[in-house]
């Protein structure tokens, strides 16, 4: 039989699914795939339950229910001072994952160049390639992941159509600074390019850092697509409700992509997310404060037995350099090993690179209950205490 789509056939199952399955198989604490271990706000969940029972279970409007589009527009004004027309400038999607694909579809023609920043989230590259676009990769370097301005400028050229920017960034926890965003803005204007901004962690920012949407910079309102996710903002990752804010002319094309991907998103969940976006400031503030405390708890625990934890200012991930533990293998082997032998799953950071990745970094999710974080630390500490003088024996038992 004829070969199936070559790009998809060559795409591996996402590392998040692979590591979650391994964690389940070994009864490991799952600090790999990023999902909280407690559900989001009760009032939002109750709103979804009520919305299932009031006779609005047929196809909602293509671009989203009016309640959620209005709530997204209001949130843009409230948090960032952006004036958004809910009827023409908001498109609701089935998760940010669909939003990313829909935005790339809306912008890219085959042969267009798209600038991507490594380490990168795992859907960016396959989707860009499926669309026939040419990825131009720019790499950030640990430990501080500063934007390499000369390399970024060199990645832009006459065929550049767009940049895909993730801030706050998975897996690094980097929050792009006003200065870095200003530099990117200059490139976009100079090269007449668009920006697709994956801002799913917009409300998970710590230590006085501030998330600045690129869309708020002078002159960029018409060039930027801003993506949010209810899964992250309300700790309801299974709901898959995302939302894009963009100028009407762009939103119209994104809606055409959405029409051909999923067409609509469950109306009940959309209405509940509208309730969530209207929550008081204290909800958003405590989300960040609570996560920052969990980050500190996990980081302190990991550092006690030799991991070097890099600073993380946003998202719910931290990266640890595991070189000092003397493990005789790369990050992929390390993550398999700790899942199987120590009972704690994590994600190898090399999964966020297209090629030639660093092999000594591991990502841990800290969006878990404090007692679960403590249990994970204790399992790892016990394991490495046994192993620390005999690194060659690290493939041993629990
Ligand atoms: N972008 C980034 C950077 C992510 O980490 C995730 C993780 N879920 C997504 C997009 C996808 O979000 P959603 O679950 O809303 O599709
Ligand atoms: N965004 C989540 C992470 O980075 C995972 C989402 C998924 O499994 N596709 O861990």
Coordinates of C-alpha atoms and ligand atoms in Angstrom, one line a residue:
X1 CA 0.0 0.0 0.0
X2 CA 1.1 3.6 -0.5
X3 CA 2.9 5.2 2.4
X4 CA 0.9 7.3 4.7
X5 CA 1.8 10.9 5.5
X6 CA 5.5 10.9 5.9
X7 CA 5.8 13.7 8.4
X8 CA 3.2 12.2 10.8
X9 CA 4.6 8.7 10.4
X10 CA 8.0 10.0 11.5
X11 CA 6.5 11.9 14.4
X12 CA 7.0 10.1 17.7
X13 CA 4.3 9.8 20.4
X14 CA 4.6 12.9 22.6
X15 CA 7.1 12.6 25.5
X16 CA 4.4 13.7 27.9
X17 CA 2.2 10.6 27.0
X18 CA 5.3 8.3 27.0
X19 CA 6.4 9.4 30.5
X20 CA 2.9 9.4 32.0
X21 CA 2.4 5.8 30.7
X22 CA 5.8 4.8 32.2
X23 CA 4.8 6.5 35.5
X24 CA 1.6 4.6 35.7
X25 CA 3.3 1.3 34.9
X26 CA 5.7 1.8 37.7
X27 CA 3.5 3.4 40.3
X28 CA 5.7 6.5 40.1
X29 CA 4.8 10.0 41.3
X30 CA 4.2 11.9 38.1
X31 CA 6.2 15.1 38.0
X32 CA 6.5 14.7 34.2
X33 CA 3.5 15.7 32.2
X34 CA 2.3 19.2 33.3
X35 CA -1.1 18.8 35.0
X36 CA -2.1 19.8 38.5
X37 CA -3.2 17.0 40.8
X38 CA -6.1 18.9 42.2
X39 CA -9.0 20.3 40.2
X40 CA -9.6 24.0 39.7
X41 CA -12.2 26.3 41.4
X42 CA -15.4 24.7 42.5
X43 CA -17.6 27.5 41.2
X44 CA -16.2 27.1 37.7
X45 CA -16.8 23.3 37.8
X46 CA -20.3 23.9 39.2
X47 CA -21.0 26.3 36.4
X48 CA -20.1 23.7 33.8
X49 CA -22.3 21.1 35.6
X50 CA -25.2 23.5 35.6
X51 CA -24.6 24.4 31.9
X52 CA -25.0 20.8 31.0
X53 CA -28.5 20.7 32.2
X54 CA -30.0 23.8 30.7
X55 CA -30.8 22.8 27.1
X56 CA -27.8 24.4 25.4
X57 CA -26.1 21.2 24.2
X58 CA -26.2 21.7 20.4
X59 CA -23.4 23.3 18.3
X60 CA -22.5 26.7 19.7
X61 CA -21.4 29.5 17.4
X62 CA -18.3 28.7 15.4
X63 CA -16.1 31.4 17.1
X64 CA -17.3 30.6 20.6
X65 CA -20.3 31.3 22.8
X66 CA -21.0 35.1 23.3
X67 CA -20.4 34.8 27.1
X68 CA -16.9 33.5 26.7
X69 CA -15.9 35.8 23.9
X70 CA -17.1 38.7 26.1
X71 CA -15.2 37.3 29.0
X72 CA -12.0 37.0 27.0
X73 CA -12.4 40.6 25.8
X74 CA -13.0 41.8 29.4
X75 CA -9.9 39.9 30.7
X76 CA -7.8 41.5 28.0
X77 CA -8.9 44.9 29.2
X78 CA -8.6 44.1 32.9
X79 CA -5.2 42.5 32.9
X80 CA -3.5 44.3 30.0
X81 CA -5.5 47.4 29.1
X82 CA -6.2 45.9 25.6
X83 CA -9.4 47.0 23.9
X84 CA -10.9 44.0 22.2
X85 CA -14.1 43.6 20.2
X86 CA -15.6 40.3 21.5
X87 CA -17.6 39.8 18.3
X88 CA -14.8 40.1 15.8
X89 CA -11.5 39.7 17.6
X90 CA -11.9 36.5 19.7
X91 CA -11.9 32.9 18.6
X92 CA -12.5 30.1 21.1
X93 CA -10.7 26.8 20.3
X94 CA -10.4 23.3 21.8
X95 CA -7.4 24.0 23.9
X96 CA -4.3 26.1 23.1
X97 CA -3.0 23.2 21.1
X98 CA -5.7 23.8 18.5
X99 CA -5.2 27.5 18.8
X100 CA -1.5 27.2 17.9
X101 CA -2.3 25.0 14.9
X102 CA -5.1 27.3 13.8
X103 CA -2.9 30.4 14.1
X104 CA 0.0 28.8 12.1
X105 CA -2.6 27.7 9.5
X106 CA -3.9 31.2 9.3
X107 CA -0.5 32.8 8.7
X108 CA 1.7 30.3 6.8
X109 CA 1.8 29.4 3.2
X110 CA 4.1 26.6 2.0
X111 CA 7.7 27.9 1.7
X112 CA 7.2 30.7 4.3
X113 CA 9.7 30.9 7.1
X114 CA 8.7 30.8 10.7
X115 CA 11.0 31.6 13.5
X116 CA 10.9 29.2 16.5
X117 CA 12.8 29.4 19.8
X118 CA 14.4 26.3 21.3
X119 CA 13.8 24.7 23.7
X120 CA 10.3 24.5 22.2
X121 CA 6.9 23.0 23.0
X122 CA 6.4 19.8 21.1
X123 CA 3.6 20.7 18.7
X124 CA 5.3 23.7 17.1
X125 CA 7.8 22.1 14.8
X126 CA 5.6 19.2 13.4
X127 CA 2.7 21.6 12.7
X128 CA 5.0 24.1 11.0
X129 CA 6.4 21.3 8.8
X130 CA 3.0 19.8 8.0
X131 CA 2.0 23.2 6.6
X132 CA 5.1 23.2 4.4
X133 CA 6.7 26.1 6.2
X134 CA 10.4 26.4 6.8
X135 CA 11.4 26.5 10.5
X136 CA 14.2 28.8 11.5
X137 CA 15.4 27.8 14.9
X138 CA 17.0 30.1 17.5
X139 CA 18.4 28.6 20.6
X140 CA 18.3 30.0 24.2
X141 CA 21.0 28.8 26.5
X142 CA 20.9 27.8 30.2
X143 CA 21.2 28.8 32.9
X144 CA 19.4 32.1 32.2
X145 CA 17.9 31.6 28.8
X146 CA 18.7 35.2 27.7
X147 CA 17.5 36.0 24.2
X148 CA 20.4 35.8 21.7
X149 CA 19.7 39.0 19.8
X150 CA 22.2 38.7 17.0
X151 CA 21.1 35.1 16.3
X152 CA 17.4 36.1 16.4
X153 CA 18.0 39.0 14.0
X154 CA 19.9 36.7 11.7
X155 CA 17.0 34.2 11.6
X156 CA 14.7 37.0 10.2
X157 CA 14.8 37.6 6.5
X158 CA 12.7 38.5 3.5
X159 CA 10.8 35.2 3.7
X160 CA 10.0 35.4 7.4
X161 CA 6.2 35.3 7.9
X162 CA 6.0 34.9 11.6
X163 CA 7.6 34.1 15.0
X164 CA 6.1 31.8 17.5
X165 CA 6.8 33.0 20.9
X166 CA 6.1 31.2 24.2
X167 CA 6.2 33.5 27.3
X168 CA 6.0 32.5 30.1
X169 CA 8.0 29.6 28.6
X170 CA 7.7 25.9 28.9
X171 CA 10.1 24.2 29.9
X172 CA 12.5 27.0 31.0
X173 CA 10.2 29.1 33.2
X174 CA 11.5 32.2 31.4
X175 CA 9.4 35.3 31.3
X176 CA 10.5 37.5 28.4
X177 CA 11.5 40.9 29.6
X178 CA 10.1 44.2 28.3
X179 CA 13.5 44.9 26.7
X180 CA 13.6 41.5 24.9
X181 CA 10.0 42.0 23.7
X182 CA 10.9 45.4 22.4
X183 CA 13.7 43.9 20.4
X184 CA 11.3 41.3 18.9
X185 CA 8.8 44.0 18.1
X186 CA 11.5 45.9 16.1
X187 CA 12.2 42.8 14.0
X188 CA 8.5 42.2 13.4
X189 CA 8.0 45.7 12.1
X190 CA 11.2 45.7 10.1
X191 CA 10.4 42.5 8.4
X192 CA 6.6 42.9 8.2
X193 CA 6.0 39.7 10.1
X194 CA 3.4 38.3 12.5
X195 CA 3.7 36.9 16.0
X196 CA 1.8 34.0 17.4
X197 CA 2.1 34.3 21.1
X198 CA 1.6 31.2 23.2
X199 CA 0.7 32.7 26.5
X200 CA -0.9 29.7 28.2
X201 CA 1.0 30.4 31.4
X202 CA 0.1 34.1 31.5
X203 CA -1.3 33.9 35.1
X204 CA 1.5 31.7 36.5
X205 CA 4.2 34.2 37.1
X206 CA 6.4 34.6 40.2
X207 CA 8.7 36.8 42.2
X208 CA 7.4 40.1 41.0
X209 CA 8.0 39.3 37.4
X210 CA 5.3 40.6 35.1
X211 CA 3.9 38.9 32.0
X212 CA 3.8 41.4 29.2
X213 CA 1.8 40.3 26.2
X214 CA 3.7 41.2 23.0
X215 CA 0.4 42.5 21.7
X216 CA 0.5 45.4 24.1
X217 CA 3.7 46.9 22.6
X218 CA 3.3 50.0 20.4
X219 CA 2.4 49.2 16.8
X220 CA 1.9 45.4 17.3
X221 CA -1.8 45.2 18.0
X222 CA -2.5 44.3 14.3
X223 CA 0.4 41.8 14.0
X224 CA 0.0 39.6 17.0
X225 CA -2.2 36.6 17.9
X226 CA -2.4 36.0 21.6
X227 CA -3.3 32.6 22.9
X228 CA -4.7 31.6 26.3
X229 CA -5.7 28.3 27.9
X230 CA -8.4 27.7 30.5
X231 CA -6.6 24.4 31.2
X232 CA -3.7 26.3 32.7
X233 CA -5.5 29.3 34.2
X234 CA -8.1 27.2 36.0
X235 CA -6.2 24.0 36.6
X236 CA -8.6 22.1 34.4
X237 CA -6.2 20.7 31.8
X238 CA -8.7 18.1 30.6
X239 CA -11.3 20.6 29.5
X240 CA -9.3 21.8 26.4
X241 CA -10.7 25.3 26.1
X242 CA -8.4 27.8 24.5
X243 CA -8.9 31.3 23.2
X244 CA -7.2 33.5 20.6
X245 CA -7.3 37.3 20.6
X246 CA -6.3 38.9 17.3
X247 CA -7.2 41.8 15.0
X248 CA -10.5 41.2 13.2
X249 CA -8.8 40.5 9.8
X250 CA -6.6 37.8 11.3
X251 CA -9.3 36.4 13.6
X252 CA -11.5 35.8 10.6
X253 CA -8.9 33.5 9.0
X254 CA -8.2 31.8 12.3
X255 CA -11.9 31.0 12.5
X256 CA -11.7 29.4 9.1
X257 CA -8.9 27.2 10.3
X258 CA -11.0 26.3 13.4
X259 CA -13.9 25.5 11.2
X260 CA -11.8 22.9 9.5
X261 CA -10.2 21.5 12.6
X262 CA -12.9 21.1 15.2
X263 CA -15.6 23.6 14.1
X264 CA -16.7 24.2 17.7
X265 CA -15.8 23.6 21.3
X266 CA -18.2 22.2 24.0
X267 CA -20.6 25.0 24.9
X268 CA -21.0 24.1 28.6
X269 CA -17.3 24.2 29.2
X270 CA -17.0 27.5 27.4
X271 CA -19.7 29.1 29.6
X272 CA -18.0 27.9 32.7
X273 CA -14.7 29.3 31.6
X274 CA -16.4 32.7 31.2
X275 CA -17.3 32.4 34.9
X276 CA -13.7 31.7 35.7
X277 CA -12.3 34.6 33.7
X278 CA -14.5 37.0 35.7
X279 CA -13.1 35.8 39.0
X280 CA -11.7 38.3 41.4
X281 CA -8.1 39.4 41.4
X282 CA -7.5 37.3 44.6
X283 CA -8.0 34.1 42.6
X284 CA -5.3 34.9 40.1
X285 CA -2.9 36.2 42.8
X286 CA -3.2 33.2 45.0
X287 CA -2.7 30.8 42.0
X288 CA 0.8 32.3 41.5
X289 CA 1.6 32.6 45.1
X290 CA 0.7 29.1 45.8
X291 CA 2.7 27.8 42.9
X292 CA 5.7 29.8 43.8
X293 CA 5.7 28.1 47.2
X294 CA 5.5 24.7 45.6
X295 CA 8.3 25.6 43.3
X296 CA 10.5 26.6 46.2
X297 CA 9.6 23.5 48.1
X298 CA 10.6 21.2 45.2
X299 CA 13.7 23.1 44.3
X300 CA 15.0 23.1 47.9
X301 CA 14.4 19.3 48.1
X302 CA 16.1 18.5 44.8
X303 CA 19.1 20.7 45.6
X304 CA 19.8 18.8 48.9
X305 CA 21.0 15.7 47.1
X306 CA 22.9 17.3 44.3
X307 CA 20.6 18.5 41.6
X308 CA 21.3 22.1 40.5
X309 CA 17.9 23.8 40.0
X310 CA 17.8 26.7 37.5
X311 CA 15.7 29.8 38.2
X312 CA 12.1 29.6 37.0
X313 CA 9.9 32.7 37.0
X314 CA 6.8 31.4 35.3
X315 CA 4.8 28.3 34.2
X316 CA 4.7 25.3 36.5
X317 CA 7.9 23.7 35.6
X318 CA 11.5 23.8 36.8
X319 CA 14.6 22.5 35.2
X320 CA 17.4 20.7 37.1
X321 CA 20.9 20.1 36.0
X322 CA 21.6 16.5 37.0
X323 CA 25.2 16.2 36.0
X324 CA 26.5 16.2 39.5
X325 CA 24.7 13.0 40.3
X326 CA 27.1 11.1 38.0
X327 CA 24.5 9.2 36.1
X328 CA 26.0 7.2 33.2
X329 CA 23.5 8.1 30.5
X330 CA 21.7 11.0 28.9
X331 CA 18.6 12.8 30.2
X332 CA 16.2 10.4 28.5
X333 CA 17.9 7.4 30.2
X334 CA 17.9 9.4 33.5
X335 CA 14.2 10.1 33.4
X336 CA 13.4 6.4 32.6
X337 CA 15.7 5.4 35.4
X338 CA 14.2 7.6 38.1
X339 CA 10.7 6.6 37.0
X340 CA 11.5 2.9 37.2
X341 CA 14.0 2.7 40.0
X342 CA 13.1 5.7 42.3
X343 CA 9.4 6.0 41.5
X344 CA 9.4 9.6 40.3
X345 CA 8.7 10.6 36.7
X346 CA 10.2 13.7 35.0
X347 CA 10.6 14.9 31.4
X348 CA 14.0 15.0 29.6
X349 CA 14.6 18.5 28.4
X350 CA 16.2 17.2 25.2
X351 CA 12.6 16.5 24.0
X352 CA 12.2 20.2 23.5
X353 CA 15.0 20.4 20.9
X354 CA 15.0 19.5 17.2
X355 CA 18.5 18.2 17.2
X356 CA 21.8 18.4 19.1
X357 CA 20.2 19.0 22.5
X358 CA 21.9 19.4 25.9
X359 CA 21.6 16.0 27.7
X360 CA 22.0 16.9 31.4
X361 CA 18.7 18.7 32.1
X362 CA 15.5 17.3 33.4
X363 CA 12.1 19.1 33.8
X364 CA 9.9 18.6 36.9
X365 CA 6.3 19.8 37.2
X366 CA 5.6 21.4 40.6
X367 CA 1.8 21.8 40.3
X368 CA 1.2 19.0 42.8
X369 CA 0.1 18.9 46.4
X370 CA 2.9 19.7 48.9
X371 CA 2.8 16.2 50.4
X372 CA 3.2 14.7 46.9
X373 CA 6.2 16.9 46.2
X374 CA 7.7 15.9 49.6
X375 CA 7.1 12.2 48.8
X376 CA 8.9 12.6 45.5
X377 CA 11.8 14.4 47.1
X378 CA 12.1 11.7 49.7
X379 CA 12.0 8.9 47.1
X380 CA 14.7 10.5 45.0
X381 CA 16.9 11.4 48.0
X382 CA 16.7 7.8 49.3
X383 CA 17.5 6.5 45.9
X384 CA 20.5 8.7 45.2
X385 CA 21.8 8.3 48.8
X386 CA 22.1 4.6 48.0
X387 CA 23.6 5.2 44.6
X388 CA 25.8 8.2 45.1
X389 CA 29.1 6.4 45.6
X390 CA 28.5 3.9 42.9
X391 CA 27.2 5.8 39.8
X392 CA 27.9 2.8 37.6
X393 CA 25.3 0.9 39.5
X394 CA 22.6 3.4 38.8
X395 CA 20.6 1.0 36.7
X396 CA 19.9 -1.0 39.9
X397 CA 16.7 -1.5 41.8
X398 CA 14.6 0.8 43.9
Ligands
LIG1 N1 1.5 25.6 24.9 C1 2.3 25.3 25.9 C2 3.6 26.0 26.0 C3 2.0 24.3 26.8 O1 2.8 23.9 27.8 C4 0.8 23.6 26.7 C5 0.5 22.5 27.6 N2 -0.7 22.1 27.8 C6 -0.1 24.0 25.6 C7 0.3 25.0 24.7 C8 -1.4 23.3 25.3 O2 -2.4 23.8 26.1 P1 -3.9 23.2 26.0 O3 -3.9 22.1 27.0 O4 -4.8 24.3 26.3 O5 -4.1 22.7 24.6
LIG2 N1 1.8 21.1 28.3 C1 2.0 19.9 29.1 C2 3.5 19.8 29.4 O1 4.3 20.5 28.9 C3 1.5 18.6 28.5 C4 0.4 18.6 27.5 C5 0.4 17.3 26.8 O2 0.5 16.3 27.3 N2 0.2 17.4 25.5 O3 3.8 18.9 30.2

